[in-house]
Coordinates of C-alpha atoms in Angstrom, one line a residue:
Chain R
M1 CA 115.1 109.2 169.0
L2 CA 112.3 111.6 167.7
E3 CA 114.8 114.2 166.9
V4 CA 116.7 111.6 164.6
V5 CA 113.5 110.7 163.0
Y6 CA 112.7 114.5 162.4
A7 CA 116.3 115.1 161.2
L8 CA 116.2 112.2 158.7
W9 CA 112.8 113.2 157.5
R10 CA 114.0 116.8 156.9
R11 CA 116.9 115.5 155.0
D12 CA 114.6 113.8 152.5
M13 CA 112.3 116.9 152.3
I14 CA 115.3 119.3 151.6
K15 CA 116.3 117.0 148.8
F16 CA 112.6 116.8 147.3
L17 CA 112.2 120.7 147.4
R18 CA 115.6 121.0 145.7
D19 CA 114.5 119.1 142.9
R20 CA 111.7 121.1 141.3
R21 CA 111.6 119.0 138.0
Q22 CA 110.4 115.9 140.0
L23 CA 107.7 117.9 141.4
I24 CA 106.5 119.2 138.1
T25 CA 106.5 115.9 136.2
S26 CA 104.8 114.0 139.1
V27 CA 101.8 116.3 139.0
T28 CA 101.4 116.3 135.1
R29 CA 100.8 112.5 135.3
P30 CA 97.5 112.7 137.1
F31 CA 96.3 115.6 134.9
L32 CA 97.2 113.4 131.9
W33 CA 94.9 110.8 133.2
L34 CA 92.3 113.2 134.1
L35 CA 92.3 114.7 130.6
A36 CA 92.4 111.5 128.7
F37 CA 90.2 109.3 130.6
G38 CA 87.7 111.8 132.3
F39 CA 87.1 113.9 129.2
G40 CA 87.5 110.9 126.9
L41 CA 85.2 108.9 128.5
R42 CA 82.7 111.4 130.1
G43 CA 80.3 111.1 127.6
S44 CA 80.0 107.2 127.4
V45 CA 80.3 106.3 131.1
R46 CA 77.0 106.1 133.1
L47 CA 77.7 106.3 136.8
P48 CA 75.5 105.2 139.7
V49 CA 76.5 108.5 141.6
V50 CA 73.8 111.4 141.6
G51 CA 75.3 114.5 140.6
A52 CA 78.8 113.7 139.6
D53 CA 80.2 113.6 136.1
Y54 CA 82.9 111.1 135.3
V55 CA 85.6 113.7 135.5
S56 CA 84.8 114.6 139.2
F57 CA 84.4 111.0 140.0
L58 CA 87.9 110.2 139.0
V59 CA 89.5 112.8 141.0
P60 CA 89.6 110.9 144.3
G61 CA 90.9 107.7 142.3
L62 CA 93.7 109.8 140.7
A63 CA 94.5 111.6 144.0
T64 CA 95.0 107.9 145.5
M65 CA 97.0 107.0 142.5
T66 CA 99.4 109.9 142.7
V67 CA 100.0 108.8 146.3
L68 CA 100.6 105.3 145.2
F69 CA 103.0 106.1 142.5
A70 CA 105.0 108.8 144.3
S71 CA 105.3 107.0 147.6
M72 CA 106.2 103.8 146.1
F73 CA 108.9 105.1 144.0
A74 CA 110.2 107.4 147.0
A75 CA 111.5 104.1 148.3
I76 CA 114.0 103.7 145.8
S77 CA 116.1 106.1 147.6
I78 CA 117.1 103.1 149.8
V79 CA 118.5 101.3 146.7
W80 CA 120.2 104.5 145.8
E81 CA 121.9 105.1 149.2
R82 CA 122.8 101.5 149.5
E83 CA 124.6 101.7 146.2
F84 CA 126.4 105.0 146.9
G85 CA 127.2 104.4 150.4
F86 CA 125.1 106.9 152.5
L87 CA 123.0 104.0 154.0
K88 CA 126.4 102.7 155.6
E89 CA 126.8 105.9 157.3
L90 CA 123.4 105.5 158.9
L91 CA 123.8 102.0 159.9
V92 CA 127.2 102.3 161.8
A93 CA 125.3 105.1 163.6
P94 CA 123.8 104.7 167.1
V95 CA 120.3 105.1 165.5
P96 CA 117.5 102.3 166.0
R97 CA 116.9 100.7 162.5
G98 CA 113.0 101.4 163.2
A99 CA 113.9 105.1 163.3
I100 CA 115.4 104.9 160.0
V101 CA 112.5 103.2 158.5
A102 CA 110.0 105.5 160.2
A103 CA 111.6 108.5 158.9
K104 CA 111.8 107.1 155.3
I105 CA 108.1 106.1 155.4
L106 CA 107.2 109.4 156.7
A107 CA 109.1 111.4 154.0
G108 CA 108.0 109.0 151.3
S109 CA 104.4 109.9 152.4
T110 CA 104.9 113.6 152.9
T111 CA 106.4 113.9 149.4
A112 CA 103.4 112.0 148.0
I113 CA 100.9 114.1 149.7
I114 CA 102.5 117.3 148.5
E115 CA 102.1 116.1 144.9
T116 CA 98.6 115.0 145.6
A117 CA 97.6 118.3 147.4
L118 CA 98.7 120.3 144.5
M119 CA 96.8 117.9 141.9
L120 CA 93.6 118.2 144.0
A121 CA 93.8 122.1 144.2
L122 CA 94.5 122.3 140.5
S123 CA 91.9 120.0 139.2
P124 CA 88.8 122.3 139.7
L125 CA 90.7 124.1 136.8
V126 CA 89.5 121.4 134.3
G127 CA 86.1 121.4 135.7
A128 CA 86.2 118.8 138.5
R129 CA 83.6 119.5 141.2
Y130 CA 84.2 118.0 144.7
S131 CA 83.7 119.2 148.4
P132 CA 86.8 121.2 149.5
W133 CA 86.2 120.1 152.9
G134 CA 86.0 116.4 152.1
A135 CA 89.4 117.0 150.2
V136 CA 90.9 118.5 153.4
A137 CA 89.6 115.5 155.3
S138 CA 91.0 113.1 152.9
I139 CA 94.4 114.3 153.4
P140 CA 95.3 112.4 156.6
V141 CA 93.7 109.3 154.9
L142 CA 96.0 109.6 152.0
I143 CA 99.1 110.1 154.5
V144 CA 98.4 107.0 156.0
F145 CA 97.7 105.3 152.7
G146 CA 101.2 106.8 151.4
M147 CA 103.1 105.2 154.4
T148 CA 101.6 101.9 153.7
V149 CA 102.8 102.2 150.1
N150 CA 106.2 103.4 151.0
A151 CA 106.6 100.4 153.4
L152 CA 105.7 98.1 150.5
G153 CA 108.5 100.0 148.5
I154 CA 111.1 99.4 151.3
I155 CA 110.4 95.7 151.4
V156 CA 111.1 95.4 147.8
A157 CA 114.0 97.8 147.9
A158 CA 115.7 96.1 150.8
R159 CA 115.9 92.8 148.4
M160 CA 117.1 94.6 145.4
R161 CA 120.7 95.7 144.3
S162 CA 119.9 97.6 141.1
F163 CA 117.4 100.3 140.1
E164 CA 116.3 98.3 137.2
G165 CA 115.3 95.3 139.5
F166 CA 113.5 97.6 141.7
G167 CA 111.7 99.6 138.9
S168 CA 110.5 96.0 137.2
V169 CA 109.2 94.8 140.5
V170 CA 107.5 97.8 141.6
N171 CA 105.9 98.1 138.2
F172 CA 104.7 94.5 138.5
V173 CA 103.1 95.3 141.8
I174 CA 101.7 98.7 141.2
Q175 CA 99.7 98.0 138.0
P176 CA 97.4 95.3 139.5
V177 CA 97.1 97.5 142.6
F178 CA 96.0 100.4 140.7
F179 CA 93.9 99.0 138.0
L180 CA 92.0 96.8 140.5
S181 CA 91.3 99.3 143.3
G182 CA 88.1 101.0 141.9
A183 CA 89.8 104.2 141.1
L184 CA 88.7 104.3 137.8
Y185 CA 85.3 102.7 138.2
P186 CA 82.6 102.3 140.9
I187 CA 82.8 98.8 142.7
A188 CA 78.9 98.4 142.4
G189 CA 78.0 96.3 139.3
L190 CA 81.2 94.8 138.7
P191 CA 81.3 91.0 137.6
H192 CA 81.7 88.7 140.7
L193 CA 85.3 87.7 140.2
L194 CA 86.5 91.1 139.7
R195 CA 84.7 92.5 142.7
G196 CA 86.4 89.9 144.8
I197 CA 89.7 91.0 143.9
V198 CA 88.9 94.8 144.2
I199 CA 87.4 94.0 147.7
A200 CA 90.7 92.0 148.6
N201 CA 92.9 95.2 147.6
P202 CA 93.5 97.5 150.6
M203 CA 93.8 100.5 148.0
S204 CA 90.3 100.0 147.2
Y205 CA 89.4 101.2 150.8
A206 CA 91.6 104.3 150.5
V207 CA 89.9 105.3 147.2
D208 CA 86.5 104.6 148.7
A209 CA 87.2 106.8 151.8
V210 CA 88.5 109.6 149.7
R211 CA 85.7 109.4 147.3
G212 CA 83.2 109.3 150.0
L213 CA 84.5 112.3 151.7
C214 CA 84.7 114.3 148.6
L215 CA 81.7 113.3 146.7
G216 CA 79.4 111.6 149.3
H217 CA 79.5 108.2 147.5
H218 CA 80.5 105.4 149.7
G219 CA 81.1 101.7 148.5
F220 CA 82.1 100.5 152.1
P221 CA 81.2 102.1 155.5
L222 CA 83.7 105.0 156.1
A223 CA 84.8 103.3 159.8
L224 CA 85.7 100.0 157.5
D225 CA 87.8 102.2 154.9
L226 CA 89.7 103.7 157.8
A227 CA 90.3 100.5 159.7
V228 CA 91.7 98.8 156.5
V229 CA 94.0 101.9 155.5
V230 CA 95.5 102.0 159.3
L231 CA 96.0 98.4 159.9
S232 CA 97.7 97.8 156.6
A233 CA 100.1 100.6 157.5
V234 CA 100.7 99.0 160.6
V235 CA 101.2 95.4 159.2
L236 CA 103.3 96.8 156.3
G237 CA 105.4 99.3 158.4
A238 CA 106.4 96.3 160.7
L239 CA 107.3 93.9 157.7
A240 CA 109.4 97.0 156.1
T241 CA 111.1 97.3 159.6
R242 CA 111.9 93.6 159.7
A243 CA 113.1 93.6 155.9
F244 CA 115.4 96.7 156.6
R245 CA 117.0 95.0 159.8
R246 CA 117.7 92.0 157.7
M247 CA 119.2 93.7 154.7
E248 CA 123.1 93.5 154.3
A249 CA 124.7 96.9 153.9
Chain D
M1 CA 143.5 99.4 184.2
T2 CA 141.3 100.6 181.3
A3 CA 140.3 98.0 178.5
P4 CA 142.5 98.2 175.4
A5 CA 140.7 100.1 172.4
I6 CA 140.4 97.0 170.4
E7 CA 140.8 93.4 171.5
V8 CA 140.1 90.7 168.7
Q9 CA 140.4 87.0 169.4
D10 CA 140.3 84.3 166.9
L11 CA 137.8 86.1 164.6
R12 CA 136.5 84.1 161.7
K13 CA 134.0 85.2 158.9
S14 CA 132.8 82.9 156.2
Y15 CA 130.7 83.6 153.0
D16 CA 129.1 80.6 151.6
Q17 CA 132.0 78.5 150.6
V18 CA 134.6 81.2 151.2
E19 CA 136.4 81.9 154.4
A20 CA 137.3 85.7 154.1
V21 CA 138.8 86.0 157.7
R22 CA 140.4 83.1 159.1
G23 CA 141.4 83.2 162.9
V24 CA 142.5 86.9 163.3
G25 CA 143.6 88.1 166.7
F26 CA 145.3 91.3 167.8
T27 CA 145.1 94.0 170.4
V28 CA 145.2 97.9 169.9
G29 CA 146.1 100.3 172.5
A30 CA 144.2 103.6 173.3
G31 CA 145.5 106.4 171.2
E32 CA 147.5 104.2 168.8
I33 CA 147.6 104.1 165.0
F34 CA 147.1 100.6 164.0
G35 CA 147.5 99.6 160.5
F36 CA 145.9 96.4 158.3
L37 CA 148.2 95.9 155.5
G38 CA 147.4 93.6 152.8
P39 CA 146.4 93.0 149.1
N40 CA 142.7 93.3 147.9
G41 CA 140.9 90.3 149.0
A42 CA 142.9 89.7 152.2
G43 CA 139.9 90.2 154.4
K44 CA 140.7 93.8 155.4
T45 CA 137.4 95.3 154.7
T46 CA 135.5 92.2 156.3
T47 CA 137.4 92.5 159.5
I48 CA 136.7 96.3 159.6
K49 CA 132.9 95.9 158.9
I50 CA 132.9 93.2 161.9
L51 CA 134.6 95.7 164.2
C52 CA 132.1 98.4 163.3
T53 CA 129.1 96.1 163.7
L54 CA 127.9 96.1 160.0
L55 CA 128.8 92.3 159.8
Q56 CA 128.5 89.4 162.4
P57 CA 131.6 87.1 162.7
T58 CA 130.8 83.4 162.2
S59 CA 133.1 83.0 165.2
G60 CA 135.6 84.6 167.5
T61 CA 135.2 87.6 169.8
A62 CA 135.8 91.4 169.1
R63 CA 135.8 94.0 172.0
L64 CA 136.0 97.7 171.6
A65 CA 137.0 99.5 174.7
G66 CA 135.8 96.1 176.6
M67 CA 132.5 96.0 174.8
D68 CA 131.5 93.1 172.7
V69 CA 130.4 94.0 169.0
V70 CA 127.8 91.2 168.7
S71 CA 126.2 91.8 172.1
S72 CA 126.3 95.5 172.6
P73 CA 126.3 97.0 169.0
S74 CA 124.7 100.3 169.9
E75 CA 127.3 101.0 172.8
V76 CA 129.9 100.2 170.3
R77 CA 128.4 102.3 167.6
R78 CA 128.4 105.3 169.8
R79 CA 132.1 105.2 170.6
I80 CA 133.4 104.7 167.0
G81 CA 133.5 106.7 163.9
V82 CA 134.1 105.0 160.4
I83 CA 135.3 106.4 157.1
F84 CA 134.5 103.9 154.3
Q85 CA 136.3 103.1 151.4
D86 CA 133.8 104.7 149.1
P87 CA 132.4 108.0 149.9
A88 CA 129.2 107.7 152.3
L89 CA 128.2 111.4 152.0
D90 CA 124.8 112.5 150.9
D91 CA 125.9 114.5 147.8
R92 CA 122.7 116.2 147.4
L93 CA 123.0 118.0 150.8
T94 CA 125.7 120.6 151.6
A95 CA 128.7 119.9 153.6
E96 CA 127.3 121.5 156.7
E97 CA 124.0 119.6 156.4
N98 CA 125.9 116.3 156.1
L99 CA 127.7 117.1 159.5
Q100 CA 124.5 118.4 161.2
L101 CA 122.8 115.1 160.4
H102 CA 125.5 113.2 161.7
A103 CA 125.7 115.3 164.9
V104 CA 121.8 114.5 165.4
A105 CA 122.4 110.9 164.9
Y106 CA 125.2 110.7 167.3
R107 CA 123.2 112.6 169.8
V108 CA 125.9 115.4 170.2
P109 CA 124.4 117.8 172.7
R110 CA 122.4 120.5 170.8
A111 CA 124.2 123.4 172.5
E112 CA 127.8 121.9 171.2
R113 CA 126.7 121.0 167.7
A114 CA 127.4 124.4 165.7
G115 CA 130.5 124.8 167.4
R116 CA 131.9 121.4 166.8
I117 CA 130.9 121.1 163.3
D118 CA 132.6 124.7 162.5
E119 CA 135.6 123.2 164.3
A120 CA 135.7 120.1 162.3
L121 CA 135.2 122.0 159.0
Q122 CA 138.0 124.2 159.9
F123 CA 140.2 121.4 160.9
V124 CA 140.0 120.0 157.4
D125 CA 140.1 123.4 155.6
L126 CA 136.5 123.3 154.3
F127 CA 134.9 125.8 156.4
D128 CA 134.8 128.1 153.3
R129 CA 133.0 125.6 151.2
R130 CA 130.2 124.4 154.0
K131 CA 127.5 125.9 152.1
D132 CA 128.2 123.9 148.8
L133 CA 126.5 120.7 147.8
T134 CA 129.0 117.9 148.3
R135 CA 128.4 116.6 144.9
T136 CA 130.5 119.5 143.5
F137 CA 133.4 118.4 145.8
S138 CA 136.5 116.7 144.5
G139 CA 137.5 113.3 145.8
G140 CA 140.0 114.6 148.3
M141 CA 137.5 117.2 149.6
K142 CA 135.0 114.5 150.0
R143 CA 137.4 112.4 151.9
R144 CA 138.3 115.4 154.2
L145 CA 134.7 116.1 154.9
E146 CA 134.0 112.5 155.9
I147 CA 137.1 112.9 158.3
A148 CA 135.6 116.0 159.6
R149 CA 132.3 114.0 160.0
G150 CA 134.3 111.5 162.1
L151 CA 135.4 114.2 164.6
V152 CA 132.0 115.8 165.1
H153 CA 131.0 113.2 167.7
R154 CA 134.4 112.7 169.1
P155 CA 134.7 109.0 168.6
D156 CA 137.1 107.0 170.9
I157 CA 138.3 104.9 167.8
L158 CA 138.2 105.9 164.2
F159 CA 138.1 103.3 161.6
L160 CA 139.4 104.1 158.2
D161 CA 139.0 101.7 155.3
E162 CA 141.6 102.5 152.7
P163 CA 141.6 106.2 153.6
T164 CA 143.5 107.5 150.8
T165 CA 142.8 105.2 147.9
G166 CA 142.3 107.1 144.8
L167 CA 143.6 110.4 146.0
D168 CA 146.5 112.4 144.4
P169 CA 149.8 112.3 146.3
Q170 CA 149.5 116.0 147.7
T171 CA 145.9 115.1 148.9
R172 CA 147.2 111.8 150.7
A173 CA 149.9 113.8 152.4
R174 CA 147.6 116.6 153.5
T175 CA 145.0 113.7 154.8
W176 CA 147.7 112.1 156.9
E177 CA 148.7 115.4 158.4
V178 CA 145.0 115.8 159.5
L179 CA 145.0 112.2 161.0
R180 CA 148.2 112.7 162.9
D181 CA 146.9 116.1 164.3
L182 CA 143.7 114.2 165.3
R183 CA 145.6 111.7 167.4
Q184 CA 147.6 114.5 168.9
K185 CA 144.6 116.7 169.9
Y186 CA 141.8 114.1 170.9
G187 CA 144.0 111.0 171.6
T188 CA 141.8 109.1 169.2
T189 CA 142.6 105.6 168.2
L190 CA 143.0 105.1 164.7
F191 CA 142.5 101.7 163.0
L192 CA 143.1 101.8 159.2
T193 CA 143.4 99.4 156.4
T194 CA 145.8 100.1 153.3
H195 CA 147.6 98.4 150.5
Y196 CA 149.7 101.3 150.2
M197 CA 153.2 100.5 151.7
D198 CA 154.3 104.1 152.1
E199 CA 150.9 104.6 153.8
A200 CA 151.5 101.7 156.3
E201 CA 154.8 103.5 157.3
N202 CA 152.7 106.1 159.2
C203 CA 151.4 103.6 161.5
D204 CA 152.7 102.7 165.1
R205 CA 152.2 99.0 164.4
I206 CA 151.1 97.1 161.3
A207 CA 149.5 93.8 160.9
V208 CA 150.4 92.1 157.6
V209 CA 147.4 90.3 156.6
D210 CA 147.3 87.7 153.6
H211 CA 144.4 85.1 152.6
G212 CA 142.5 86.1 155.9
Q213 CA 145.3 85.6 158.3
I214 CA 147.8 87.9 160.1
V215 CA 151.4 86.7 158.8
A216 CA 153.4 89.3 160.8
L217 CA 152.5 92.1 163.4
D218 CA 155.1 94.6 164.5
T219 CA 156.2 98.2 164.0
P220 CA 157.3 99.2 160.6
A221 CA 160.9 99.5 161.7
A222 CA 161.0 96.2 163.3
L223 CA 159.3 94.5 160.3
K224 CA 161.9 95.9 158.1
R225 CA 164.8 94.8 160.3
A226 CA 163.2 91.4 160.2
V227 CA 164.0 91.4 156.4
G228 CA 167.5 92.0 157.5
K229 CA 168.9 92.7 154.1
D230 CA 169.4 96.0 152.1
L231 CA 168.9 96.4 148.5
V232 CA 171.9 97.3 146.4
A233 CA 171.7 98.6 142.8
A234 CA 174.8 98.5 140.9
R235 CA 175.3 100.3 137.3
T236 CA 177.9 98.6 135.3
A237 CA 178.6 98.1 131.4
D238 CA 179.4 94.3 132.2
P239 CA 176.5 93.1 134.5
A240 CA 177.3 89.3 133.5
A241 CA 180.8 89.5 135.0
L242 CA 179.6 91.4 138.1
G243 CA 176.8 88.7 138.5
R244 CA 179.4 86.0 138.4
L245 CA 181.7 87.7 140.9
L246 CA 178.7 88.1 143.3
Q247 CA 177.6 84.4 142.8
E248 CA 181.2 82.9 143.1
K249 CA 182.8 85.0 145.8
Y250 CA 179.9 85.9 148.0
G251 CA 177.2 83.6 147.3
L252 CA 174.7 86.4 146.2
A253 CA 172.0 85.9 143.8
S254 CA 171.3 88.9 141.7
T255 CA 168.6 90.2 139.3
P256 CA 169.5 92.1 136.0
S257 CA 168.0 95.6 136.1
E258 CA 168.4 98.5 133.6
G259 CA 171.9 99.3 133.1
G260 CA 173.2 96.9 135.7
L261 CA 171.7 94.5 138.4
T262 CA 170.3 94.5 141.8
F263 CA 170.9 92.3 144.8
M264 CA 170.1 91.8 148.5
V265 CA 172.7 91.6 151.2
E266 CA 172.9 92.0 154.9
Q267 CA 174.6 95.5 156.0
G268 CA 174.7 96.9 152.5
D269 CA 176.9 100.0 153.2
A270 CA 179.7 97.9 154.5
F271 CA 179.3 95.3 151.6
I272 CA 179.7 98.4 149.2
V273 CA 182.9 99.2 150.7
K274 CA 184.1 95.7 150.6
L275 CA 183.1 95.4 146.9
L276 CA 184.7 98.5 145.9
T277 CA 188.1 97.8 147.3
S278 CA 188.4 94.3 145.9
D279 CA 189.2 93.2 142.2
R280 CA 185.9 93.8 140.3
P281 CA 184.5 94.6 137.0
P282 CA 184.2 98.4 136.3
L283 CA 181.2 100.1 138.1
E284 CA 179.5 103.4 137.1
G285 CA 177.4 103.7 139.9
I286 CA 176.2 102.0 143.1
S287 CA 173.3 102.6 145.6
V288 CA 172.1 101.0 148.6
R289 CA 168.7 101.4 150.3
R290 CA 166.9 100.0 153.4
P291 CA 164.1 97.5 153.0
T292 CA 160.7 99.0 152.5
L293 CA 157.4 97.6 153.5
D294 CA 157.1 96.2 150.0
D295 CA 160.2 94.2 150.6
V296 CA 158.8 93.0 153.9
F297 CA 155.5 91.9 152.2
L298 CA 157.4 90.2 149.4
S299 CA 159.6 88.3 151.8
L300 CA 156.6 87.1 154.0
T301 CA 154.4 86.2 151.2
G302 CA 156.4 85.6 148.0
R303 CA 154.0 88.0 146.3
Q304 CA 153.9 91.7 145.8
I305 CA 150.8 93.9 146.8
R306 CA 149.1 95.2 143.6
A307 CA 147.0 98.2 143.7
E308 CA 144.1 97.3 141.6
G309 CA 141.0 97.6 143.7
A310 CA 140.7 101.4 143.6
E311 CA 140.5 101.7 139.9
S312 CA 137.7 98.9 139.4
N313 CA 135.6 100.5 142.5
M314 CA 135.8 103.8 140.6
A315 CA 134.8 102.1 137.3
R316 CA 131.9 100.6 139.2
V317 CA 130.5 104.0 140.8
R318 CA 131.0 105.7 137.2
A319 CA 128.9 102.8 135.6
M320 CA 126.1 103.3 138.2
A321 CA 126.2 107.2 137.8
R322 CA 125.8 106.9 134.0
R323 CA 122.8 104.4 134.3
R324 CA 121.0 106.8 136.6

């Protein structure tokens, strides 16, 4: 069972590492954000965090964003493999459906974390300042968050027959999750309604945990952040397994 | 006594309004090559999907080596291999990587994996290409690699859905060589679907299916005997006169063909002698052939099998690939 999960995970990793172009394009996106938003707004944004400029403040949010986009879109491989038949090979094999889902979620999260780690490692080059040990400690949090997001992607993919369908639903979901997560702004001082939405969004807790670890600025207690991140991974993982079981090949 | 390889009773499957499989029943013995022959949409693929646990039947039972496909899907999956109509390879992995993944999924003992993979690749003549990405393979090579994959876990029963559709004649012949070797070497039971008549000739027994039901089930030779008549083609400058003679003297209906006419008659060879030695219009040539499975299907269903599915399927895959 574990060996099957490993073999399936390894398959996705081999393909990811063979596709260098994907890696490069996915790292350029957060840098574009960092340059455009960070430097564009640095002068006009007043932050409650002592000692952090806006560029540094954005890094944890954009790291979490990178995981969100990369891990969510990794789930498109389910649509791809169903359309081109490979999924059938897995479904007639004596492999538990849960093992296939676990391998997919782990692989989606791993590819996302590779991109994010690259982005974190390179961001000091454009002047971002954060605790390197905090960044290292953030990696497990981001891995679990990536699993949550990939599980959500699988739930969407299990219902989709086309790439366009998957893309439009995912974009519809991903934009509000990102913009209403506190990735671009601190939660303190938000208007009442907006604050309520941000607090209801699980991604806010992942962003808060990473920002706390990297910059020492917390909106919520770290224990609450971790609890929400882990709990959403468990719930969405279970829902993804159910959606996958019900899917017709 | 051991259980038969496949045992199906009154199998039915409905999708919404359409009943795709309507009460199918048959038994396949161990080591047999059994064919499901019928046009596209006859319910062949639906039946194969039920047998390999991808679809649940609406009613009826199917047992593989005594195990029920609905109540024991994992046990069934461990004992079968499936080769689908469209390739189910990961085309961004190498040939060897595809087989390695398969070996792990089917829990082939670690110590035996490398040996079995090499053996399977050699069996289908792809050993030299084992390090190449499968996306660089031709259709025939992909099909052979899938057969190799089906061998790695030594299944008791191998299912093949339209195994040679879309392949050129040489590759089809080569694929059949491999399949016959496979049965001989490992005693594997083969269950295949096809709409190619000449391919069905390779089977020990054939079930002719149409509209979700089996309309005949026997050996290819017996099915052809059941048609009973041979096909005679006569070349003549005066087909009208010959047609009149056949109709009036022997009560045979004939159809015009290029340079003459054709007709069906019992014991065609004896009839030709009779015709030649009687008073008749001048003939330029005459031939007789035994009925083929095409004639069998025609006489059972009143229709001819058309091979159209393969092309539309490929067009769909190409359209997908363009959109990527």
